[in-house]
Coordinates of C-alpha atoms in Angstrom, one line a residue:
Chain T
M1 CA 86.2 98.7 67.7
T2 CA 87.2 102.1 69.1
L3 CA 87.0 100.4 72.6
W4 CA 89.3 97.7 71.5
I5 CA 91.7 100.4 70.3
A6 CA 91.6 102.0 73.6
L7 CA 92.3 98.8 75.5
I8 CA 95.2 97.9 73.4
A9 CA 96.8 101.4 73.3
T10 CA 96.3 101.6 77.2
S11 CA 97.8 98.3 77.7
V12 CA 100.8 99.1 75.5
G13 CA 101.3 102.3 77.5
C14 CA 101.1 100.6 80.8
Y15 CA 103.8 98.1 79.8
L16 CA 106.0 100.8 78.5
L17 CA 105.7 102.6 81.9
K18 CA 106.7 99.3 83.7
Y19 CA 109.6 98.9 81.4
A20 CA 110.8 102.3 81.6
G21 CA 111.3 101.9 85.3
L22 CA 113.3 98.7 85.0
A23 CA 115.5 100.2 82.3
A24 CA 115.9 103.7 83.3
P25 CA 118.9 105.1 85.2
R26 CA 118.5 104.9 88.9
R27 CA 119.6 108.6 89.2
L28 CA 115.8 109.5 88.7
L29 CA 114.9 108.1 92.0
D30 CA 117.4 110.5 93.7
N31 CA 115.4 113.4 92.6
P32 CA 113.3 114.1 95.8
W33 CA 110.8 116.3 94.0
L34 CA 110.1 113.7 91.3
R35 CA 109.8 110.9 93.8
R36 CA 107.4 112.8 96.2
F37 CA 105.0 113.9 93.5
A38 CA 105.2 110.3 91.8
V39 CA 104.5 108.6 95.1
A40 CA 101.7 111.1 95.9
V41 CA 99.8 110.7 92.5
P42 CA 98.3 107.2 93.2
I43 CA 96.9 108.5 96.6
A44 CA 95.1 111.3 95.1
L45 CA 93.9 109.3 92.0
L46 CA 92.7 106.4 94.4
A47 CA 90.8 108.5 96.7
A48 CA 89.2 110.3 93.8
L49 CA 88.1 107.0 92.2
I50 CA 86.7 105.9 95.6
A51 CA 84.6 109.1 96.0
V52 CA 83.4 109.1 92.3
E53 CA 82.5 105.4 92.1
A54 CA 80.8 105.6 95.6
L55 CA 78.6 108.6 94.6
R56 CA 78.0 107.7 91.0
G57 CA 74.5 108.6 89.7
D58 CA 72.8 107.8 86.4
G59 CA 73.8 110.9 84.7
P60 CA 76.5 113.5 85.6
A61 CA 75.0 114.5 88.9
L62 CA 76.2 112.7 92.0
A63 CA 73.8 110.4 93.6
W64 CA 73.6 109.0 97.3
D65 CA 72.7 105.3 97.4
T66 CA 72.3 104.1 101.0
A67 CA 72.8 100.5 100.3
R68 CA 75.9 101.2 98.2
M69 CA 77.4 103.6 100.9
A70 CA 76.7 101.1 103.6
G71 CA 78.8 98.6 101.5
V72 CA 81.6 101.0 101.4
G73 CA 81.3 101.6 105.1
A74 CA 81.5 97.9 105.7
A75 CA 84.6 97.8 103.4
V76 CA 86.3 100.4 105.7
L77 CA 85.4 98.2 108.9
A78 CA 86.8 95.2 107.3
L79 CA 90.0 97.0 106.4
I80 CA 90.3 98.5 109.9
L81 CA 89.8 94.8 111.2
R82 CA 92.8 93.9 108.8
A83 CA 90.7 91.6 106.5
P84 CA 92.4 90.3 103.5
F85 CA 91.7 92.2 100.2
L86 CA 89.1 89.8 98.7
V87 CA 87.2 89.5 102.1
V88 CA 86.8 93.3 102.0
I89 CA 85.4 93.2 98.4
I90 CA 82.9 90.3 99.3
V91 CA 81.9 92.2 102.6
A92 CA 81.0 95.3 100.6
A93 CA 79.0 93.6 97.9
A94 CA 77.3 91.4 100.4
T95 CA 76.3 94.2 102.7
T96 CA 74.9 96.2 99.9
A97 CA 73.1 93.3 98.4
A98 CA 71.6 92.3 101.8
L99 CA 70.3 96.0 102.3
R100 CA 68.8 95.9 99.0
A101 CA 67.1 92.6 99.6
L102 CA 65.5 94.2 102.7
G103 CA 64.3 97.0 100.7
V104 CA 67.0 99.8 101.8
G105 CA 68.3 102.5 99.3
Chain G
M1 CA 128.5 106.0 96.5
P2 CA 128.4 102.4 95.5
R3 CA 125.3 101.4 93.8
R4 CA 124.1 98.9 96.5
R5 CA 124.1 101.6 99.3
S6 CA 121.5 103.7 97.5
P7 CA 118.6 104.3 99.9
S8 CA 115.9 102.6 97.9
V9 CA 117.5 99.2 97.8
D10 CA 119.7 99.2 100.9
P11 CA 120.0 95.5 101.8
C12 CA 120.0 96.5 105.5
E13 CA 116.8 98.2 105.2
L14 CA 115.3 95.4 103.4
R15 CA 116.5 93.0 106.2
R16 CA 115.1 95.4 108.8
H17 CA 111.5 95.1 107.0
T18 CA 111.7 91.4 107.2
T19 CA 113.0 91.1 110.8
E20 CA 110.5 93.8 112.0
G21 CA 107.8 91.7 110.2
R22 CA 106.3 94.9 108.6
F23 CA 105.5 92.9 105.6
R24 CA 103.7 90.4 107.4
T25 CA 101.5 92.7 109.2
D26 CA 100.2 93.8 105.7
G27 CA 96.4 92.9 105.4
L28 CA 97.0 91.5 101.9
H29 CA 99.5 89.1 103.2
R30 CA 97.8 87.4 106.0
L31 CA 96.5 84.5 103.9
E32 CA 100.0 83.3 104.2
H33 CA 98.9 81.0 106.9
V34 CA 96.8 79.1 104.4
K35 CA 100.1 77.5 103.1
P36 CA 98.7 75.5 100.1
F37 CA 101.5 73.3 100.1
S38 CA 103.3 72.5 103.2
A39 CA 106.5 71.5 101.4
L40 CA 107.1 75.0 100.4
R41 CA 109.8 76.0 103.1
S42 CA 111.4 79.1 101.2
P43 CA 110.1 82.2 102.7
A44 CA 110.3 83.8 99.2
V45 CA 108.1 81.3 97.5
R46 CA 105.6 81.4 100.6
D47 CA 105.6 85.3 100.4
G48 CA 104.7 84.8 96.6
M49 CA 102.3 82.2 96.9
G50 CA 100.4 83.9 99.7
I51 CA 100.1 87.4 98.2
G52 CA 99.6 85.9 94.6
V53 CA 96.6 83.7 95.6
A54 CA 95.1 86.3 97.9
V55 CA 95.1 89.1 95.4
G56 CA 95.0 87.0 92.2
V57 CA 91.5 85.8 93.0
A58 CA 90.4 89.4 93.0
G59 CA 90.2 88.9 89.3
L60 CA 86.7 87.7 90.0
A61 CA 85.8 91.4 91.0
F62 CA 87.4 92.7 87.9
G63 CA 85.8 90.4 85.6
T64 CA 82.5 91.3 87.2
A65 CA 83.1 95.1 87.0
A66 CA 84.3 94.9 83.5
V67 CA 81.3 93.0 82.0
A68 CA 78.9 95.2 84.3
A69 CA 80.5 98.3 82.5
G70 CA 79.8 96.8 79.1
L71 CA 83.1 95.1 78.1
S72 CA 83.0 91.5 76.6
P73 CA 84.5 88.6 78.5
A74 CA 87.2 88.7 75.8
Q75 CA 88.0 92.3 76.5
S76 CA 88.0 91.7 80.3
V77 CA 90.5 88.8 80.0
F78 CA 92.7 90.9 77.4
L79 CA 93.1 93.7 80.0
S80 CA 94.1 91.2 82.8
M81 CA 96.4 89.5 80.6
F82 CA 98.3 92.4 78.9
M83 CA 97.4 95.6 81.1
F84 CA 97.9 93.6 84.2
T85 CA 97.8 96.3 86.8
G86 CA 94.6 96.3 88.8
A87 CA 94.2 99.9 89.6
S88 CA 94.6 101.0 86.0
Q89 CA 92.2 98.3 84.7
F90 CA 89.5 99.2 87.3
A91 CA 90.1 102.9 86.5
L92 CA 89.6 102.5 82.7
V93 CA 86.5 100.2 83.2
G94 CA 84.9 102.8 85.5
V95 CA 85.2 105.4 82.8
V96 CA 83.6 103.1 80.1
A97 CA 80.8 102.2 82.7
G98 CA 80.1 106.0 83.1
G99 CA 79.8 106.4 79.3
G100 CA 82.9 108.6 79.6
N101 CA 85.6 109.9 77.2
L102 CA 88.0 106.8 76.3
V103 CA 91.0 109.2 76.1
A104 CA 90.2 110.6 79.6
G105 CA 89.8 107.0 80.7
A106 CA 93.2 105.9 79.1
M107 CA 95.0 108.8 80.7
G108 CA 93.8 107.9 84.2
A109 CA 94.8 104.3 83.6
L110 CA 98.2 105.6 82.5
L111 CA 98.7 108.0 85.3
L112 CA 97.9 105.3 87.9
G113 CA 100.2 102.9 85.9
A114 CA 103.1 105.4 86.3
R115 CA 103.8 104.2 89.8
N116 CA 104.8 101.0 88.3
T117 CA 107.7 103.0 86.8
L118 CA 108.6 103.9 90.3
Y119 CA 108.6 100.2 91.4
G120 CA 110.6 99.4 88.3
L121 CA 113.4 101.9 89.5
R122 CA 113.5 100.1 92.6
L123 CA 113.6 96.7 91.4
A124 CA 116.1 97.0 88.6
D125 CA 119.2 96.5 90.8
L126 CA 117.8 93.9 93.0
L127 CA 116.5 91.7 90.2
G128 CA 119.6 92.5 87.9
W129 CA 118.0 91.2 84.8
R130 CA 118.9 92.4 81.2
G131 CA 117.6 91.9 77.7
A132 CA 114.7 89.5 77.0
R133 CA 114.4 88.6 80.7
R134 CA 114.2 92.3 81.7
A135 CA 111.6 92.8 78.8
L136 CA 109.4 89.9 80.3
A137 CA 109.8 90.8 83.9
A138 CA 108.7 94.3 83.2
H139 CA 105.2 93.0 82.6
G140 CA 105.0 91.8 86.1
V141 CA 106.1 94.9 88.0
I142 CA 103.0 95.8 90.0
D143 CA 102.2 96.7 93.6
E144 CA 102.1 93.0 94.9
T145 CA 105.3 91.7 93.1
T146 CA 107.2 94.8 94.3
A147 CA 105.9 94.3 97.7
A148 CA 106.9 90.6 97.9
T149 CA 110.3 91.2 96.2
L150 CA 111.4 94.2 98.2
A151 CA 110.9 92.2 101.4
Q152 CA 113.6 89.6 100.6
P153 CA 116.9 89.9 102.1
D154 CA 119.0 89.0 98.9
R155 CA 119.0 88.8 95.1
E156 CA 118.3 85.1 94.8
S157 CA 115.2 85.2 97.0
A158 CA 114.1 88.5 95.5
R159 CA 114.3 86.9 92.1
T160 CA 112.2 83.9 93.5
A161 CA 109.6 86.0 95.2
F162 CA 109.2 88.1 92.2
V163 CA 108.7 85.2 89.7
T164 CA 106.5 83.3 92.1
T165 CA 104.3 86.2 92.8
Y166 CA 104.1 87.1 89.2
V167 CA 103.4 83.6 88.0
V168 CA 100.7 82.7 90.8
L169 CA 99.0 86.1 90.8
G170 CA 99.0 86.5 87.1
G171 CA 97.6 82.9 86.7
F172 CA 94.9 83.6 89.1
W173 CA 94.1 87.1 88.0
V174 CA 93.6 86.1 84.5
T175 CA 91.6 82.8 85.3
T176 CA 89.3 84.5 87.8
T177 CA 88.6 87.4 85.4
L178 CA 87.2 85.1 82.9
V179 CA 85.1 83.3 85.7
G180 CA 83.8 86.6 86.9
A181 CA 83.2 87.8 83.4
L182 CA 81.2 84.8 82.3
A183 CA 79.2 84.6 85.6
T184 CA 78.2 88.3 85.4
E185 CA 77.1 87.9 81.8
R186 CA 74.3 85.5 83.2
V187 CA 73.4 87.9 85.9
S188 CA 70.6 90.3 84.9
D189 CA 70.5 92.6 87.9
I190 CA 73.9 93.8 88.7
D191 CA 72.6 95.9 91.5
A192 CA 70.8 93.2 93.5
F193 CA 74.2 91.5 93.9
G194 CA 75.7 94.7 95.4
L195 CA 78.3 94.7 92.7
D196 CA 78.2 98.6 92.3
A197 CA 80.0 98.5 95.8
V198 CA 82.7 96.4 94.6
G199 CA 84.5 99.3 92.6
P200 CA 84.8 101.7 95.6
A201 CA 85.8 98.8 97.9
I202 CA 88.6 97.8 95.6
F203 CA 90.1 101.2 95.4
L204 CA 89.7 101.4 99.1
G205 CA 91.7 98.2 99.6
L206 CA 94.4 99.7 97.3
L207 CA 94.6 103.0 99.0
W208 CA 94.3 101.8 102.6
P209 CA 98.0 100.4 103.2
R210 CA 99.1 104.1 102.1
L211 CA 96.6 105.9 104.4
R212 CA 97.4 103.5 107.6
S213 CA 101.1 104.3 107.3
G214 CA 100.7 107.7 106.1
G215 CA 100.5 111.0 108.1
L216 CA 98.5 114.1 107.9
R217 CA 99.8 115.0 104.4
T218 CA 99.0 111.6 102.9
W219 CA 95.4 112.0 104.4
S220 CA 95.3 115.7 103.0
I221 CA 96.2 114.6 99.6
A222 CA 93.6 111.9 99.6
L223 CA 90.8 114.2 100.9
L224 CA 91.7 117.0 98.4
G225 CA 91.8 114.7 95.5
A226 CA 88.4 113.0 96.5
G227 CA 87.1 116.6 96.8
L228 CA 88.3 117.9 93.5
A229 CA 86.8 114.8 91.7
L230 CA 83.5 115.2 93.5
A231 CA 83.3 118.9 92.9
T232 CA 83.9 118.5 89.2
T233 CA 82.0 115.5 88.3
P234 CA 78.7 117.0 87.6
I235 CA 80.3 119.6 85.1
L236 CA 83.1 117.6 83.5
P237 CA 82.9 114.4 81.4
P238 CA 83.4 111.2 83.2
G239 CA 87.1 110.3 83.7
V240 CA 88.3 114.0 83.6
P241 CA 87.6 114.7 87.4
V242 CA 89.7 111.8 88.4
L243 CA 92.6 113.2 86.1
L244 CA 92.2 116.6 87.7
A245 CA 92.4 115.2 91.1
A246 CA 96.1 114.1 90.4
S247 CA 96.9 117.8 91.0
A248 CA 96.2 117.1 94.6
A249 CA 99.5 115.3 94.7
L250 CA 101.2 118.7 94.5
I251 CA 100.8 118.9 98.3
A252 CA 103.5 116.4 98.5
L253 CA 105.9 119.1 97.3
I254 CA 105.1 121.6 100.1
G255 CA 107.3 121.8 103.0
P256 CA 110.3 119.5 104.1
D257 CA 110.4 116.0 103.1
D258 CA 109.2 114.5 106.3
G259 CA 108.2 111.2 104.5
A260 CA 104.5 111.7 104.8
G261 CA 104.1 112.3 101.1
A262 CA 106.5 109.6 100.3
T263 CA 105.2 107.1 102.6
S264 CA 104.8 103.6 101.5
P265 CA 104.7 103.6 97.9
E266 CA 103.8 100.0 98.3
P267 CA 102.4 98.0 101.3
A268 CA 105.8 96.3 102.1
R269 CA 107.7 99.4 102.8
G270 CA 105.7 100.5 105.8
T271 CA 106.5 103.7 107.5
S272 CA 110.3 103.6 107.6
R273 CA 110.5 105.4 104.3
G274 CA 111.5 108.7 106.0
E275 CA 113.9 107.2 108.3
A276 CA 115.6 105.3 105.5
D277 CA 116.1 108.4 103.5
S278 CA 117.2 110.7 106.2

């Protein structure tokens, strides 16, 4: 139940953030400080999410999983080769699964 | 200054994007050549279909990640339907998976969702909708609809591209979320399928266009953000380290506005942001 409340509240919040942009005065975009910060936030958050998810352990400690890290590496390679989004994801999962099947990590 | 000359939605700039083919070089967009229906001659519709299908099927990955994290299929589909902004959905689910604080998870999702506010500011004049239409359209303001819309030369095609991307992507996103969620429910060993690599791969895919078009400053923000999160993960509850990483964005405020920190808020805008503003 707590989880449902969190899901609903966050969904409502995300909608309001979208609506605020469409309805707000455009002047806000003219503030360079606000714009620079707002554009940079997702870069920092996404990078943090990549790192934390890639090195996630069972508990609070970080853990190195060779098969998983190889999957992430394969995703980077796919992105460098300009593969479509879904291909990048499949390549990552397939690489990790294949290495685990071979007994790695 | 007349409204249409504002730097963000300058029609000339938009046309330049289209003619230079920046949008077409975007990785997400390359499925366009699939052309599901050859009768679709309008570039706006093709843009929307291409990006909508390519990204929409990634709902498979979300359904998988959500159920692997402990959400029910109904909860997974609820998020895809109503939250409808991929990065936030994955971030929230990631915190649930780590057994983390739901408040921290919600805050992370909202911080990521705040970039949609920025997109909305850009799209408002271009789409020119009011009232109920604006309220409905707001739900569809995400990375991909913004990218497809900003690449169009005029209002009519901008509206077409927005609606097409929104409907196609939304339809696929919700449907494939359900498929992924139901399939994962039947998988006993998530790790054997390498599904734990899906999360980082998705965030990489979302970050990549920004890194590719960004300069030293963009990379610094990303590396500092990742470093802050990793350093604090062992000592803070799950979800909080990612929030803390947002402070790395303060680097964007240092020094002159060379466009590095402001580069490519969405894939379509490429590297011309700095030139456009100067």
